[in-house]
Amino acid sequence: MDTVRKWRIGVIGCGAWGPNHVRNFSALSNAEVVGAADLQPDRLARVKAIVPGIATFTDADAMMAITKPDAVVVSTPTMTHFDVVRQALSSGKHVLCEKPLCLTGQEADALVAMADERGLRLMVGHVFMFNPGILKLKELVSNGDLGSRIYYLFARRTNLGPIRQDVNAVLDLASHDVSIYNFLLDAVPTKVSAVGQAFLQPGIQDVAVITLTYPGGIIGSIHVSWLDPRKVREITVVGDRRMAMWDDLATLGPVMVFDKGVTKKPREYSDFGEFQLLTREGDVTVPRVPPAEPLRMQAQAFIEALEAPETLRSDGRVGAQVVRVLAAINESMARGGAPIAINSPEGR
Ligand SMILES: NC(=O)c1ccc[n+]([C@@H]2O[C@H](COP(=O)([O-])OP(=O)(O)OC[C@H]3O[C@@H](n4cnc5c(N)ncnc54)[C@H](O)[C@@H]3O)[C@@H](O)[C@H]2O)c1
């Protein structure tokens, strides 16, 4: 009889989010959470309630040395990711790091190189790449259901709080939308332009309005804010044949497809190549999207990648691309909205 291998997982950082990783990995039949670490001992109580008997530590190195996990999840504040991930990789652990991977493209490249040299998996928790609604949107875009050309995307990710003190709303919130856009379009933007303001804390932008230009002139617009009256998690994708909307908070279903568009019709009796623009208003459909917890799907995908490296999605390179875009957005905000080319010295 085959016995299922249980991958040993350690979780580093057990604040607001880390315990969700503990819960999701514990629920998988081929994983067990063997240890957890947090600098603050009181934070470990929640983890003990989820996995009774789990070994807990205030030092990540001690957790890795004593519980000997195969892989660790890094769910510490973003500013610490580079050091914590580097330490985990140098201890020979596969890593699933929360988004964003780190702060600069150079740091990201260094982590990717370290993982490659050691034959370790490095995955970044761009959890929306595992969200069933976003996967449906991806299917619609890839199958050409929205048309042969995507014109633009528009995202809103707003709420009143949670307000972070370590990173701005771009790193915290727009990291999601950038990862979604890159995933949907299978591309990275060529340039970005953004304005933002730090109203509540000096130097930490609460609000940003971002414009990304993708190859082919596709526009990606993003509005993020933790200083807004309404919780909104929406993306609109406009193609040359149909349009779609994703709303993570919708009760009917997360995706709506609008059979709407504009057709160019040559004008009759005109020799000058003139045409009419006719709007078309067809049905609105709500495709079936099977419910699933994205973080669970992400945990499952990580374990799958431990077993079969070629299945790794949202890997370190994907994470590095997102980091470069975020760095360019921050640079543009610092320069009053100036366009920044990705991969330019400024955008690194
Ligand atoms: N995917 C998502 O939707 C999502 C949601 C929330 C947070 N996150 C990400 O998760 C990460 C953590 O966010 P959070 O809200 O839980 O933050 P948090 O501040 O609530 O928790 C972070 C914890 O890490 C601990 N810590 C810091 N340095 C450490 C170290 N070297 N070793 C061990 N523990 C250490 C802190 O004591 C703290 O308890 C961030 O990167 C954030 O972007 C992702």
Tab-separated table of C-alpha atoms and ligand atoms in Angstrom:
chain	number	residue	atom	x	y	z
A	1	MET	CA	0.000	0.000	0.000
A	2	ASP	CA	1.342	3.440	-0.994
A	3	THR	CA	1.840	5.820	1.880
A	4	VAL	CA	1.419	9.518	1.149
A	5	ARG	CA	4.506	11.578	1.810
A	6	LYS	CA	3.741	14.362	4.254
A	7	TRP	CA	5.852	17.426	3.502
A	8	ARG	CA	7.113	19.119	6.650
A	9	ILE	CA	6.222	22.811	6.690
A	10	GLY	CA	7.439	25.576	8.999
A	11	VAL	CA	5.766	28.977	9.189
A	12	ILE	CA	7.817	32.094	9.922
A	13	GLY	CA	5.757	35.120	11.001
A	14	CYS	CA	2.492	34.435	12.813
A	15	GLY	CA	0.866	37.852	12.924
A	16	ALA	CA	-2.433	38.638	11.222
A	17	TRP	CA	-1.821	36.467	8.146
A	18	GLY	CA	0.589	33.652	9.097
A	19	PRO	CA	-2.032	31.616	11.011
A	20	ASN	CA	-4.038	31.367	7.770
A	21	HIS	CA	-1.098	29.535	6.211
A	22	VAL	CA	-0.888	27.268	9.252
A	23	ARG	CA	-4.600	26.440	8.922
A	24	ASN	CA	-4.441	25.798	5.172
A	25	PHE	CA	-1.283	23.660	5.139
A	26	SER	CA	-2.594	21.663	8.122
A	27	ALA	CA	-5.713	20.845	6.131
A	28	LEU	CA	-3.758	19.172	3.308
A	29	SER	CA	-3.377	15.409	3.401
A	30	ASN	CA	0.229	15.560	2.145
A	31	ALA	CA	1.545	18.292	4.441
A	32	GLU	CA	2.042	18.830	8.131
A	33	VAL	CA	2.963	22.044	9.890
A	34	VAL	CA	5.777	21.008	12.188
A	35	GLY	CA	6.910	24.367	13.519
A	36	ALA	CA	6.105	28.041	13.732
A	37	ALA	CA	8.217	31.048	14.621
A	38	ASP	CA	7.457	34.613	15.586
A	39	LEU	CA	9.577	37.192	17.358
A	40	GLN	CA	6.603	37.922	19.625
A	41	PRO	CA	5.713	34.939	21.839
A	42	ASP	CA	2.087	36.057	22.304
A	43	ARG	CA	1.507	35.693	18.557
A	44	LEU	CA	2.222	31.976	18.752
A	45	ALA	CA	-0.847	31.228	20.890
A	46	ARG	CA	-3.170	31.437	17.867
A	47	VAL	CA	-1.056	28.928	16.012
A	48	LYS	CA	-1.121	26.523	18.965
A	49	ALA	CA	-4.910	26.722	18.932
A	50	ILE	CA	-4.935	25.673	15.255
A	51	VAL	CA	-2.353	22.872	15.549
A	52	PRO	CA	-2.260	21.625	19.147
A	53	GLY	CA	1.210	20.417	20.057
A	54	ILE	CA	2.971	22.385	17.302
A	55	ALA	CA	6.549	23.348	18.199
A	56	THR	CA	6.809	27.129	18.459
A	57	PHE	CA	9.863	29.360	18.572
A	58	THR	CA	10.781	33.026	18.850
A	59	ASP	CA	13.700	32.431	16.504
A	60	ALA	CA	13.236	31.216	12.915
A	61	ASP	CA	16.708	29.635	12.731
A	62	ALA	CA	16.000	27.556	15.836
A	63	MET	CA	12.654	26.478	14.360
A	64	MET	CA	14.354	25.349	11.137
A	65	ALA	CA	17.214	23.601	12.969
A	66	ILE	CA	15.038	21.736	15.479
A	67	THR	CA	11.857	20.862	13.545
A	68	LYS	CA	13.679	20.253	10.232
A	69	PRO	CA	10.953	21.372	7.825
A	70	ASP	CA	11.328	20.615	4.096
A	71	ALA	CA	9.909	24.027	3.303
A	72	VAL	CA	8.969	27.250	5.052
A	73	VAL	CA	6.302	29.872	4.535
A	74	VAL	CA	7.552	33.415	5.125
A	75	SER	CA	4.748	35.627	6.398
A	76	THR	CA	6.742	38.354	8.102
A	77	PRO	CA	6.454	42.080	7.210
A	78	THR	CA	7.566	42.863	3.651
A	79	MET	CA	10.645	44.847	4.785
A	80	THR	CA	12.041	41.661	6.337
A	81	HIS	CA	11.321	39.261	3.440
A	82	PHE	CA	14.734	39.512	1.782
A	83	ASP	CA	16.694	38.610	4.928
A	84	VAL	CA	14.288	35.916	6.119
A	85	VAL	CA	14.015	34.247	2.686
A	86	ARG	CA	17.793	34.380	2.203
A	87	GLN	CA	18.279	32.732	5.580
A	88	ALA	CA	15.729	30.014	4.779
A	89	LEU	CA	17.274	29.284	1.369
A	90	SER	CA	20.755	29.124	2.858
A	91	SER	CA	19.405	26.596	5.363
A	92	GLY	CA	18.314	24.460	2.400
A	93	LYS	CA	14.562	25.077	2.702
A	94	HIS	CA	12.101	25.486	-0.158
A	95	VAL	CA	10.278	28.793	0.364
A	96	LEU	CA	6.790	30.156	-0.146
A	97	CYS	CA	7.163	33.876	0.552
A	98	GLU	CA	4.247	36.235	1.017
A	99	LYS	CA	3.849	39.018	-1.516
A	100	PRO	CA	5.671	41.164	-2.439
A	101	LEU	CA	8.846	39.077	-2.568
A	102	CYS	CA	11.090	41.990	-1.517
A	103	LEU	CA	11.725	45.645	-2.230
A	104	THR	CA	13.996	45.835	-5.276
A	105	GLY	CA	14.611	43.955	-8.506
A	106	GLN	CA	18.234	43.301	-7.511
A	107	GLU	CA	17.158	41.701	-4.230
A	108	ALA	CA	14.626	39.560	-6.093
A	109	ASP	CA	17.230	38.455	-8.649
A	110	ALA	CA	19.585	37.481	-5.830
A	111	LEU	CA	16.920	35.303	-4.182
A	112	VAL	CA	15.996	33.662	-7.506
A	113	ALA	CA	19.674	32.916	-8.166
A	114	MET	CA	20.126	31.469	-4.662
A	115	ALA	CA	17.134	29.165	-5.082
A	116	ASP	CA	18.319	28.059	-8.539
A	117	GLU	CA	21.862	27.334	-7.332
A	118	ARG	CA	20.544	25.192	-4.501
A	119	GLY	CA	17.839	23.431	-6.517
A	120	LEU	CA	15.143	24.836	-4.194
A	121	ARG	CA	11.637	25.998	-5.048
A	122	LEU	CA	10.945	29.690	-4.439
A	123	MET	CA	7.293	30.619	-4.774
A	124	VAL	CA	5.657	33.987	-4.077
A	125	GLY	CA	2.210	34.184	-2.520
A	126	HIS	CA	0.478	36.053	-5.323
A	127	VAL	CA	-2.691	34.450	-4.082
A	128	PHE	CA	-4.985	35.890	-6.756
A	129	MET	CA	-3.259	33.636	-9.295
A	130	PHE	CA	-5.078	30.857	-7.422
A	131	ASN	CA	-8.403	32.673	-7.051
A	132	PRO	CA	-11.124	30.804	-9.010
A	133	GLY	CA	-12.671	34.059	-10.281
A	134	ILE	CA	-9.328	35.339	-11.590
A	135	LEU	CA	-8.659	31.925	-13.152
A	136	LYS	CA	-12.013	32.238	-14.974
A	137	LEU	CA	-11.025	35.715	-16.161
A	138	LYS	CA	-7.710	34.287	-17.369
A	139	GLU	CA	-9.586	31.595	-19.289
A	140	LEU	CA	-11.810	34.233	-20.941
A	141	VAL	CA	-8.787	36.322	-21.972
A	142	SER	CA	-6.674	33.356	-23.153
A	143	ASN	CA	-9.505	31.719	-25.122
A	144	GLY	CA	-10.205	34.945	-26.971
A	145	ASP	CA	-13.726	35.089	-25.518
A	146	LEU	CA	-13.322	38.817	-24.989
A	147	GLY	CA	-11.931	39.259	-28.498
A	148	SER	CA	-8.641	39.124	-30.316
A	149	ARG	CA	-7.439	42.270	-28.604
A	150	ILE	CA	-7.663	43.533	-25.033
A	151	TYR	CA	-8.042	47.315	-24.952
A	152	TYR	CA	-7.684	48.051	-21.263
A	153	LEU	CA	-8.052	46.847	-17.679
A	154	PHE	CA	-9.277	48.846	-14.717
A	155	ALA	CA	-8.875	47.756	-11.087
A	156	ARG	CA	-10.165	49.173	-7.829
A	157	ARG	CA	-8.925	47.834	-4.505
A	158	THR	CA	-10.124	50.102	-1.733
A	159	ASN	CA	-11.320	49.934	1.868
A	160	LEU	CA	-11.056	51.824	5.148
A	161	GLY	CA	-7.959	50.060	6.512
A	162	PRO	CA	-6.168	47.880	7.315
A	163	ILE	CA	-3.523	50.622	7.456
A	164	ARG	CA	0.055	49.374	7.286
A	165	GLN	CA	2.978	51.167	8.874
A	166	ASP	CA	5.797	49.271	7.195
A	167	VAL	CA	4.884	49.605	3.497
A	168	ASN	CA	2.608	51.864	1.453
A	169	ALA	CA	-0.668	50.986	-0.271
A	170	VAL	CA	1.220	50.243	-3.492
A	171	LEU	CA	3.322	47.447	-2.022
A	172	ASP	CA	0.462	46.205	0.134
A	173	LEU	CA	-2.486	46.395	-2.276
A	174	ALA	CA	-1.336	47.116	-5.841
A	175	SER	CA	1.046	44.142	-5.600
A	176	HIS	CA	-2.110	42.041	-6.063
A	177	ASP	CA	-3.383	43.905	-9.118
A	178	VAL	CA	0.006	44.031	-10.820
A	179	SER	CA	0.382	40.274	-10.352
A	180	ILE	CA	-3.139	39.752	-11.728
A	181	TYR	CA	-2.559	41.956	-14.783
A	182	ASN	CA	0.779	40.295	-15.597
A	183	PHE	CA	-0.912	36.909	-15.218
A	184	LEU	CA	-3.975	37.785	-17.330
A	185	LEU	CA	-1.953	39.355	-20.131
A	186	ASP	CA	1.014	37.011	-19.859
A	187	ALA	CA	3.197	40.103	-20.102
A	188	VAL	CA	4.919	42.756	-18.052
A	189	PRO	CA	4.338	46.488	-18.487
A	190	THR	CA	6.859	48.494	-20.438
A	191	LYS	CA	6.306	51.654	-18.399
A	192	VAL	CA	4.360	53.014	-15.468
A	193	SER	CA	3.175	56.337	-14.231
A	194	ALA	CA	1.590	56.956	-10.835
A	195	VAL	CA	0.549	59.590	-8.375
A	196	GLY	CA	-0.027	58.932	-4.702
A	197	GLN	CA	-0.284	60.780	-1.429
A	198	ALA	CA	0.739	60.049	2.154
A	199	PHE	CA	-2.063	61.630	4.176
A	200	LEU	CA	-1.852	59.671	7.420
A	201	GLN	CA	1.833	58.866	7.919
A	202	PRO	CA	4.821	60.667	6.415
A	203	GLY	CA	6.303	58.842	3.436
A	204	ILE	CA	3.721	56.018	3.404
A	205	GLN	CA	1.246	56.582	0.574
A	206	ASP	CA	-2.330	55.691	1.542
A	207	VAL	CA	-3.723	56.242	-1.945
A	208	ALA	CA	-2.303	55.698	-5.415
A	209	VAL	CA	-3.637	56.057	-8.931
A	210	ILE	CA	-1.484	54.029	-11.278
A	211	THR	CA	-1.289	53.656	-15.051
A	212	LEU	CA	0.619	50.755	-16.571
A	213	THR	CA	1.353	50.430	-20.284
A	214	TYR	CA	1.586	46.868	-21.568
A	215	PRO	CA	2.913	45.724	-24.948
A	216	GLY	CA	0.455	46.459	-27.749
A	217	GLY	CA	-0.672	49.649	-26.018
A	218	ILE	CA	-2.921	47.853	-23.514
A	219	ILE	CA	-3.645	50.193	-20.619
A	220	GLY	CA	-3.817	48.861	-17.064
A	221	SER	CA	-5.256	51.279	-14.559
A	222	ILE	CA	-5.194	50.663	-10.799
A	223	HIS	CA	-6.684	52.649	-7.930
A	224	VAL	CA	-5.630	51.473	-4.468
A	225	SER	CA	-6.497	53.021	-1.131
A	226	TRP	CA	-6.907	52.080	2.514
A	227	LEU	CA	-8.549	55.456	3.067
A	228	ASP	CA	-11.853	54.936	1.295
A	229	PRO	CA	-15.475	54.584	2.458
A	230	ARG	CA	-16.131	51.391	0.537
A	231	LYS	CA	-14.504	47.959	0.334
A	232	VAL	CA	-14.122	47.253	-3.372
A	233	ARG	CA	-12.232	44.425	-5.066
A	234	GLU	CA	-13.006	44.805	-8.760
A	235	ILE	CA	-11.371	44.446	-12.138
A	236	THR	CA	-12.915	45.327	-15.504
A	237	VAL	CA	-11.400	43.893	-18.678
A	238	VAL	CA	-12.477	45.444	-21.977
A	239	GLY	CA	-11.818	43.466	-25.133
A	240	ASP	CA	-12.683	44.244	-28.746
A	241	ARG	CA	-15.580	41.754	-28.701
A	242	ARG	CA	-16.795	41.434	-25.107
A	243	MET	CA	-16.172	42.884	-21.694
A	244	ALA	CA	-15.871	41.177	-18.321
A	245	MET	CA	-15.935	42.200	-14.706
A	246	TRP	CA	-14.532	40.414	-11.676
A	247	ASP	CA	-15.920	41.351	-8.299
A	248	ASP	CA	-14.459	39.326	-5.450
A	249	LEU	CA	-17.278	40.421	-3.133
A	250	ALA	CA	-20.204	39.675	-5.465
A	251	THR	CA	-22.805	37.252	-4.144
A	252	LEU	CA	-24.161	36.055	-7.499
A	253	GLY	CA	-20.762	34.963	-8.837
A	254	PRO	CA	-17.374	36.677	-9.087
A	255	VAL	CA	-17.330	37.094	-12.891
A	256	MET	CA	-19.798	38.719	-15.263
A	257	VAL	CA	-19.381	38.665	-19.025
A	258	PHE	CA	-21.002	41.465	-21.001
A	259	ASP	CA	-21.668	40.712	-24.644
A	260	LYS	CA	-21.191	44.387	-25.388
A	261	GLY	CA	-18.929	46.095	-27.838
A	262	VAL	CA	-18.569	48.494	-30.702
A	263	THR	CA	-18.595	47.478	-34.361
A	264	LYS	CA	-17.167	49.493	-37.202
A	265	LYS	CA	-19.498	49.460	-40.203
A	266	PRO	CA	-18.531	51.062	-43.537
A	267	ARG	CA	-20.896	53.891	-44.457
A	268	GLU	CA	-23.060	53.138	-47.462
A	269	TYR	CA	-22.554	55.262	-50.565
A	270	SER	CA	-19.246	56.611	-49.289
A	271	ASP	CA	-16.111	56.440	-51.378
A	272	PHE	CA	-13.900	57.860	-48.643
A	273	GLY	CA	-13.501	54.819	-46.406
A	274	GLU	CA	-15.802	56.380	-43.797
A	275	PHE	CA	-17.395	54.160	-41.185
A	276	GLN	CA	-19.998	54.227	-38.469
A	277	LEU	CA	-19.351	53.114	-34.879
A	278	LEU	CA	-22.286	51.022	-33.725
A	279	THR	CA	-22.616	49.984	-30.104
A	280	ARG	CA	-23.897	46.484	-29.437
A	281	GLU	CA	-25.665	45.573	-26.185
A	282	GLY	CA	-26.117	41.825	-25.780
A	283	ASP	CA	-26.613	39.445	-22.877
A	284	VAL	CA	-24.868	39.548	-19.549
A	285	THR	CA	-23.831	36.089	-18.337
A	286	VAL	CA	-22.492	34.895	-15.008
A	287	PRO	CA	-20.287	31.845	-15.656
A	288	ARG	CA	-20.162	29.138	-13.016
A	289	VAL	CA	-17.067	29.481	-10.885
A	290	PRO	CA	-16.513	26.661	-8.400
A	291	PRO	CA	-15.912	28.076	-4.913
A	292	ALA	CA	-12.511	27.369	-3.365
A	293	GLU	CA	-10.326	29.146	-0.837
A	294	PRO	CA	-7.504	30.726	-2.856
A	295	LEU	CA	-4.973	30.350	-0.022
A	296	ARG	CA	-5.767	26.619	0.155
A	297	MET	CA	-5.282	26.321	-3.624
A	298	GLN	CA	-1.978	28.178	-3.317
A	299	ALA	CA	-0.801	25.858	-0.511
A	300	GLN	CA	-1.773	22.842	-2.607
A	301	ALA	CA	0.103	24.230	-5.636
A	302	PHE	CA	3.208	24.771	-3.497
A	303	ILE	CA	3.170	21.167	-2.285
A	304	GLU	CA	2.614	19.981	-5.859
A	305	ALA	CA	5.677	21.985	-6.906
A	306	LEU	CA	7.734	20.280	-4.189
A	307	GLU	CA	6.769	16.968	-5.754
A	308	ALA	CA	6.973	18.118	-9.397
A	309	PRO	CA	9.186	21.229	-9.846
A	310	GLU	CA	7.876	21.870	-13.372
A	311	THR	CA	4.419	22.688	-11.990
A	312	LEU	CA	5.708	25.684	-9.997
A	313	ARG	CA	3.573	28.769	-10.670
A	314	SER	CA	4.053	32.243	-9.249
A	315	ASP	CA	7.744	31.461	-8.925
A	316	GLY	CA	10.555	33.805	-7.919
A	317	ARG	CA	10.830	35.214	-11.446
A	318	VAL	CA	7.146	36.125	-11.479
A	319	GLY	CA	7.668	37.697	-8.046
A	320	ALA	CA	10.713	39.625	-9.331
A	321	GLN	CA	8.704	41.040	-12.247
A	322	VAL	CA	6.061	42.308	-9.831
A	323	VAL	CA	8.717	43.816	-7.549
A	324	ARG	CA	10.240	45.733	-10.503
A	325	VAL	CA	6.855	47.186	-11.415
A	326	LEU	CA	6.187	48.192	-7.798
A	327	ALA	CA	9.615	49.843	-7.557
A	328	ALA	CA	8.900	51.775	-10.773
A	329	ILE	CA	5.497	52.876	-9.414
A	330	ASN	CA	7.166	54.187	-6.251
A	331	GLU	CA	9.788	55.962	-8.343
A	332	SER	CA	7.095	57.570	-10.501
A	333	MET	CA	5.192	58.736	-7.396
A	334	ALA	CA	8.406	60.221	-6.000
A	335	ARG	CA	8.859	62.118	-9.282
A	336	GLY	CA	5.363	63.537	-9.417
A	337	GLY	CA	3.921	61.006	-11.849
A	338	ALA	CA	6.808	60.919	-14.344
A	339	PRO	CA	6.698	57.897	-16.669
A	340	ILE	CA	9.248	55.267	-15.612
A	341	ALA	CA	10.371	52.545	-17.986
A	342	ILE	CA	10.486	49.135	-16.353
A	343	ASN	CA	14.050	47.862	-16.178
A	344	SER	CA	15.355	51.431	-16.431
A	345	PRO	CA	17.923	52.393	-13.767
A	346	GLU	CA	15.209	54.448	-11.992
A	347	GLY	CA	12.666	51.626	-12.043
A	348	ARG	CA	14.914	49.077	-10.414
B	1	LIG	N1	-1.995	37.468	0.318
B	1	LIG	C1	-2.710	38.275	1.049
B	1	LIG	O1	-3.871	38.542	0.749
B	1	LIG	C2	-2.104	38.866	2.285
B	1	LIG	C3	-2.922	39.373	3.305
B	1	LIG	C4	-2.314	39.892	4.438
B	1	LIG	C5	-0.919	39.927	4.536
B	1	LIG	N2	-0.167	39.439	3.519
B	1	LIG	C6	1.299	39.467	3.610
B	1	LIG	O2	1.719	38.683	4.713
B	1	LIG	C7	2.861	39.246	5.327
B	1	LIG	C8	2.570	39.432	6.823
B	1	LIG	O3	1.480	40.308	6.985
B	1	LIG	P1	0.708	40.425	8.389
B	1	LIG	O4	-0.483	41.254	8.130
B	1	LIG	O5	0.534	39.074	8.997
B	1	LIG	O6	1.758	41.265	9.250
B	1	LIG	P2	1.865	41.310	10.835
B	1	LIG	O7	2.706	42.483	11.155
B	1	LIG	O8	0.505	41.188	11.450
B	1	LIG	O9	2.658	39.969	11.220
B	1	LIG	C9	3.996	39.774	10.915
B	1	LIG	C10	4.617	38.938	12.039
B	1	LIG	O10	5.947	38.610	11.679
B	1	LIG	C11	6.726	38.607	12.881
B	1	LIG	N3	8.142	38.726	12.507
B	1	LIG	C12	8.801	39.806	12.024
B	1	LIG	N4	10.085	39.491	11.748
B	1	LIG	C13	10.241	38.169	12.070
B	1	LIG	C14	11.327	37.271	12.023
B	1	LIG	N5	12.535	37.647	11.571
B	1	LIG	N6	11.126	36.001	12.442
B	1	LIG	C15	9.919	35.597	12.910
B	1	LIG	N7	8.848	36.405	12.994
B	1	LIG	C16	9.011	37.687	12.559
B	1	LIG	C17	6.176	39.771	13.685
B	1	LIG	O11	6.476	39.612	15.047
B	1	LIG	C18	4.692	39.668	13.392
B	1	LIG	O12	3.995	38.916	14.360
B	1	LIG	C19	3.146	40.542	4.583
B	1	LIG	O13	4.147	40.304	3.629
B	1	LIG	C20	1.858	40.865	3.864
B	1	LIG	O14	2.066	41.551	2.629
B	1	LIG	C21	-0.730	38.901	2.425
